[in-house]
Amino acid sequence: GENVEQHPSTLSVQEGDSAVIKCTYSDSASNYFPWYKQELGKGPQLIIDIRSNVGEKKDQRIAVTLNKTAKHFSLHITETQPEDSAVYFCAASPNYGGATNKLIFGTGTLLAVQP
Amino acid sequence: EAQVTQNPRYLITVTGKKLTVTCSQNMNHEYMSWYRQDPGLGLRQIYYSMNVEVTDKGDVPEGYKVSRKEKRNFPLILESPSPNQTSLYFCASSPAAVRETQYFGPGTRLLVL
């Protein structure tokens, strides 16, 4: 089945610096890759997603890149702010057999933005 | 306000005592799912439902049951809870499929003694 690995598990940056979180997936047929942000005490919230027919997507300070050949995708946050501090999860949606309606998450990255 | 609600938010119980965690959404979404979140393991899907009376197993369904009798409700049932089911549980919904924005509830923290 699909397996999603996420690195690093913790990331500390200075305010204004960039942050990059990377994920790899195992199922080459996976075709949907969302990123969720989870603030303390809350449920995850979608911040950006990308589909397999697109290589890059941006939304203000956030961007996601997808390399289908290498089976990895990354979240880029520029000009980080203290309110970006949270746990970030990547995920992949498999595209085989009975797994097409599932979402497989990575293990999460705790991002701390130091003021 | 469009939202996913879960009840209870916190629950302490003992091994073997049946419990139900309710999940309700007011967005007329067809797809609903349950996840558990454990340190170092991320979010793992327990069960999902494509529509009323249509449910299927996620990656960690053992020890759990679900039902989808109404579109808005998707309760999670633990028939005989065990300590390894101590976890943070999230319900989520989306308009029609998993490859869309998942709207998560606030979570239910469960402790099984």
Coordinates of C-alpha atoms in Angstrom, one line a residue:
Chain A
G1 CA 0.0 0.0 0.0
E2 CA 0.9 3.7 -0.1
N3 CA 3.5 4.9 2.4
V4 CA 4.2 8.6 3.0
E5 CA 7.4 9.7 4.8
Q6 CA 7.8 13.2 6.0
H7 CA 11.0 15.1 7.1
P8 CA 12.0 16.8 9.3
S9 CA 10.0 15.9 12.3
T10 CA 10.8 19.3 13.9
L11 CA 12.0 22.5 12.3
S12 CA 13.0 25.8 14.0
V13 CA 13.5 28.9 11.9
Q14 CA 13.9 32.6 12.6
E15 CA 11.1 34.9 11.7
G16 CA 11.4 36.0 8.1
D17 CA 13.4 33.0 7.1
S18 CA 12.1 30.3 4.7
A19 CA 10.9 26.8 5.8
V20 CA 10.9 23.7 3.7
I21 CA 9.2 20.4 4.6
K22 CA 9.6 17.3 2.4
C23 CA 7.6 14.2 1.8
T24 CA 8.1 11.1 -0.3
Y25 CA 5.4 8.6 -1.3
S26 CA 5.6 5.1 -2.6
D27 CA 2.6 4.6 -5.0
S28 CA 3.6 6.1 -8.3
A29 CA -0.1 6.3 -9.3
S30 CA -1.0 8.6 -6.4
N31 CA -2.4 11.8 -7.9
Y32 CA -3.5 14.1 -5.1
F33 CA -1.2 15.7 -2.5
P34 CA -2.6 18.0 0.1
W35 CA -0.9 19.8 3.0
Y36 CA -2.6 20.4 6.3
K37 CA -1.7 22.8 9.2
Q38 CA -2.7 21.9 12.7
E39 CA -2.6 24.5 15.4
L40 CA -2.5 23.6 19.0
G41 CA -5.7 22.1 20.2
K42 CA -7.4 22.2 16.8
G43 CA -8.2 20.0 13.9
P44 CA -6.0 20.1 10.8
Q45 CA -6.9 22.6 8.1
L46 CA -6.0 22.5 4.4
I47 CA -3.5 25.1 3.4
I48 CA -2.6 24.0 -0.1
D49 CA -2.9 21.0 -2.4
I50 CA -1.5 19.9 -5.7
R51 CA -2.6 17.3 -8.3
S52 CA -0.3 15.1 -10.3
N53 CA -0.7 17.0 -13.5
V54 CA 0.9 20.1 -12.0
G55 CA 4.5 20.6 -11.0
E56 CA 4.1 23.7 -8.7
K57 CA 1.4 25.7 -7.0
K58 CA 1.7 28.9 -5.1
D59 CA -0.6 30.8 -2.7
Q60 CA 0.9 34.0 -1.3
R61 CA 3.8 32.9 1.0
I62 CA 3.1 29.2 0.5
A63 CA 4.1 27.0 -2.4
V64 CA 4.1 23.3 -3.1
T65 CA 6.3 21.5 -5.6
L66 CA 5.8 18.0 -7.0
N67 CA 8.4 15.7 -8.6
K68 CA 6.6 12.7 -9.9
T69 CA 9.7 11.0 -11.2
A70 CA 11.3 11.1 -7.8
K71 CA 8.0 10.6 -6.0
H72 CA 8.4 13.5 -3.6
F73 CA 6.7 16.8 -2.9
S74 CA 7.6 19.7 -0.7
L75 CA 6.0 22.6 1.1
H76 CA 7.8 26.0 1.0
I77 CA 6.9 28.8 3.4
T78 CA 8.6 32.1 2.7
E79 CA 8.9 35.1 5.1
T80 CA 7.8 33.0 8.0
Q81 CA 5.9 34.6 10.8
P82 CA 5.2 33.5 14.4
E83 CA 1.6 32.5 13.4
D84 CA 3.1 29.9 11.0
S85 CA 4.1 27.9 14.1
A86 CA 2.1 24.7 14.0
V87 CA 2.3 21.0 13.0
Y88 CA 2.2 20.5 9.3
F89 CA 1.1 17.2 7.6
C90 CA 1.5 16.1 4.1
A91 CA -0.7 13.5 2.6
A92 CA -1.2 11.4 -0.6
S93 CA -4.3 9.8 -2.1
P94 CA -3.5 6.4 -3.6
N95 CA -4.9 5.4 -7.0
Y96 CA -5.0 1.6 -6.9
G97 CA -7.6 -0.9 -6.2
G98 CA -9.7 -0.2 -3.1
A99 CA -7.5 2.6 -1.9
T100 CA -8.7 5.3 -4.2
N101 CA -10.9 6.8 -1.5
K102 CA -8.3 6.9 1.2
L103 CA -5.9 9.6 2.3
I104 CA -2.5 8.6 3.7
F105 CA -0.8 11.1 6.0
G106 CA 2.8 11.7 6.8
T107 CA 4.0 11.7 10.4
G108 CA 4.0 15.5 10.8
T109 CA 6.5 18.4 11.2
L110 CA 6.5 20.7 14.1
L111 CA 7.5 24.1 12.8
A112 CA 8.6 26.7 15.4
V113 CA 9.1 30.3 14.1
Q114 CA 11.3 32.2 16.6
P115 CA 10.5 35.9 16.8
Chain B
E1 CA -21.7 28.4 10.6
A2 CA -20.4 25.5 8.5
Q3 CA -18.7 23.0 10.7
V4 CA -18.0 19.5 11.8
T5 CA -18.8 18.8 15.5
Q6 CA -17.7 16.0 17.7
N7 CA -18.9 14.8 21.1
P8 CA -17.6 14.4 23.6
R9 CA -14.4 16.4 23.3
Y10 CA -12.7 14.5 26.2
L11 CA -13.5 11.0 27.5
I12 CA -12.0 8.8 30.1
T13 CA -13.3 5.2 30.2
V14 CA -12.3 1.7 31.3
T15 CA -11.4 -1.3 29.3
G16 CA -14.4 -3.1 27.8
K17 CA -17.0 -0.4 28.3
K18 CA -18.7 0.3 25.0
L19 CA -18.6 3.9 23.9
T20 CA -19.7 6.1 21.0
V21 CA -18.1 9.3 19.7
T22 CA -20.5 11.3 17.6
C23 CA -19.7 13.3 14.5
S24 CA -22.0 15.6 12.7
Q25 CA -21.6 18.0 9.8
N26 CA -23.9 20.7 8.5
M27 CA -22.5 21.2 5.0
N28 CA -24.4 18.4 3.2
H29 CA -21.1 16.6 2.6
E30 CA -21.2 13.1 1.1
Y31 CA -17.7 11.9 2.2
M32 CA -16.9 11.5 5.9
S33 CA -14.1 9.8 7.7
W34 CA -12.5 9.1 11.0
Y35 CA -8.8 9.4 11.9
R36 CA -6.7 8.7 14.9
Q37 CA -3.7 10.8 15.7
D38 CA -0.8 9.4 17.8
P39 CA 2.6 10.9 18.5
G40 CA 5.1 9.9 15.9
L41 CA 2.5 8.2 13.7
G42 CA 0.6 11.2 12.3
L43 CA -3.0 10.8 11.2
R44 CA -4.2 7.3 10.3
Q45 CA -7.6 6.7 8.7
I46 CA -9.9 4.3 10.6
Y47 CA -13.1 4.2 8.4
Y48 CA -14.6 6.3 5.7
S49 CA -18.0 6.7 4.1
M50 CA -18.8 7.7 0.6
N51 CA -22.5 8.3 1.3
V52 CA -25.4 7.1 3.4
E53 CA -25.2 3.3 4.1
V54 CA -21.8 3.1 2.3
T55 CA -18.8 2.6 4.6
D56 CA -15.4 1.1 4.1
K57 CA -12.2 0.3 6.1
G58 CA -9.3 2.7 6.3
D59 CA -5.8 1.6 7.4
V60 CA -6.5 0.9 11.1
P61 CA -10.1 -0.4 11.4
E62 CA -9.5 -3.1 14.0
G63 CA -11.6 -2.6 17.1
Y64 CA -13.8 0.1 15.6
K65 CA -17.2 0.2 14.0
V66 CA -19.1 3.0 12.2
S67 CA -22.5 3.6 10.7
R68 CA -23.9 6.1 8.3
K69 CA -27.7 6.1 8.6
E70 CA -28.0 9.8 7.9
K71 CA -25.9 12.0 5.6
R72 CA -24.9 14.4 8.4
N73 CA -23.9 11.9 11.1
F74 CA -21.1 9.4 11.2
P75 CA -20.6 8.0 14.7
L76 CA -17.5 6.0 15.7
I77 CA -18.2 3.0 18.0
L78 CA -15.7 1.2 20.2
E79 CA -17.5 -2.0 21.3
S80 CA -14.8 -3.1 23.7
P81 CA -12.2 -0.4 24.2
S82 CA -8.7 -1.3 25.0
P83 CA -5.8 0.9 26.3
N84 CA -4.1 0.8 22.8
Q85 CA -7.1 2.8 21.6
T86 CA -6.1 5.7 23.8
S87 CA -5.7 8.5 21.2
L88 CA -6.9 11.7 19.7
Y89 CA -9.7 11.2 17.2
F90 CA -10.7 13.4 14.4
C91 CA -13.8 13.3 12.2
A92 CA -13.6 14.9 8.8
S93 CA -15.9 15.6 5.9
S94 CA -15.7 16.7 2.3
P95 CA -18.3 17.5 -0.4
A96 CA -17.9 14.3 -2.4
A97 CA -14.5 12.6 -2.3
V98 CA -11.2 12.3 -0.6
R99 CA -9.4 14.4 -3.2
E100 CA -11.0 17.5 -2.0
T101 CA -10.6 19.8 1.0
Q102 CA -11.2 17.7 4.2
Y103 CA -13.0 19.7 6.9
F104 CA -11.9 18.4 10.3
G105 CA -13.7 18.5 13.6
P106 CA -12.1 19.8 16.8
G107 CA -11.0 16.3 18.0
T108 CA -11.9 13.9 20.8
R109 CA -9.3 12.9 23.2
L110 CA -9.9 9.4 24.6
L111 CA -8.2 7.7 27.5
V112 CA -8.9 4.0 28.1
L113 CA -7.7 2.8 31.5

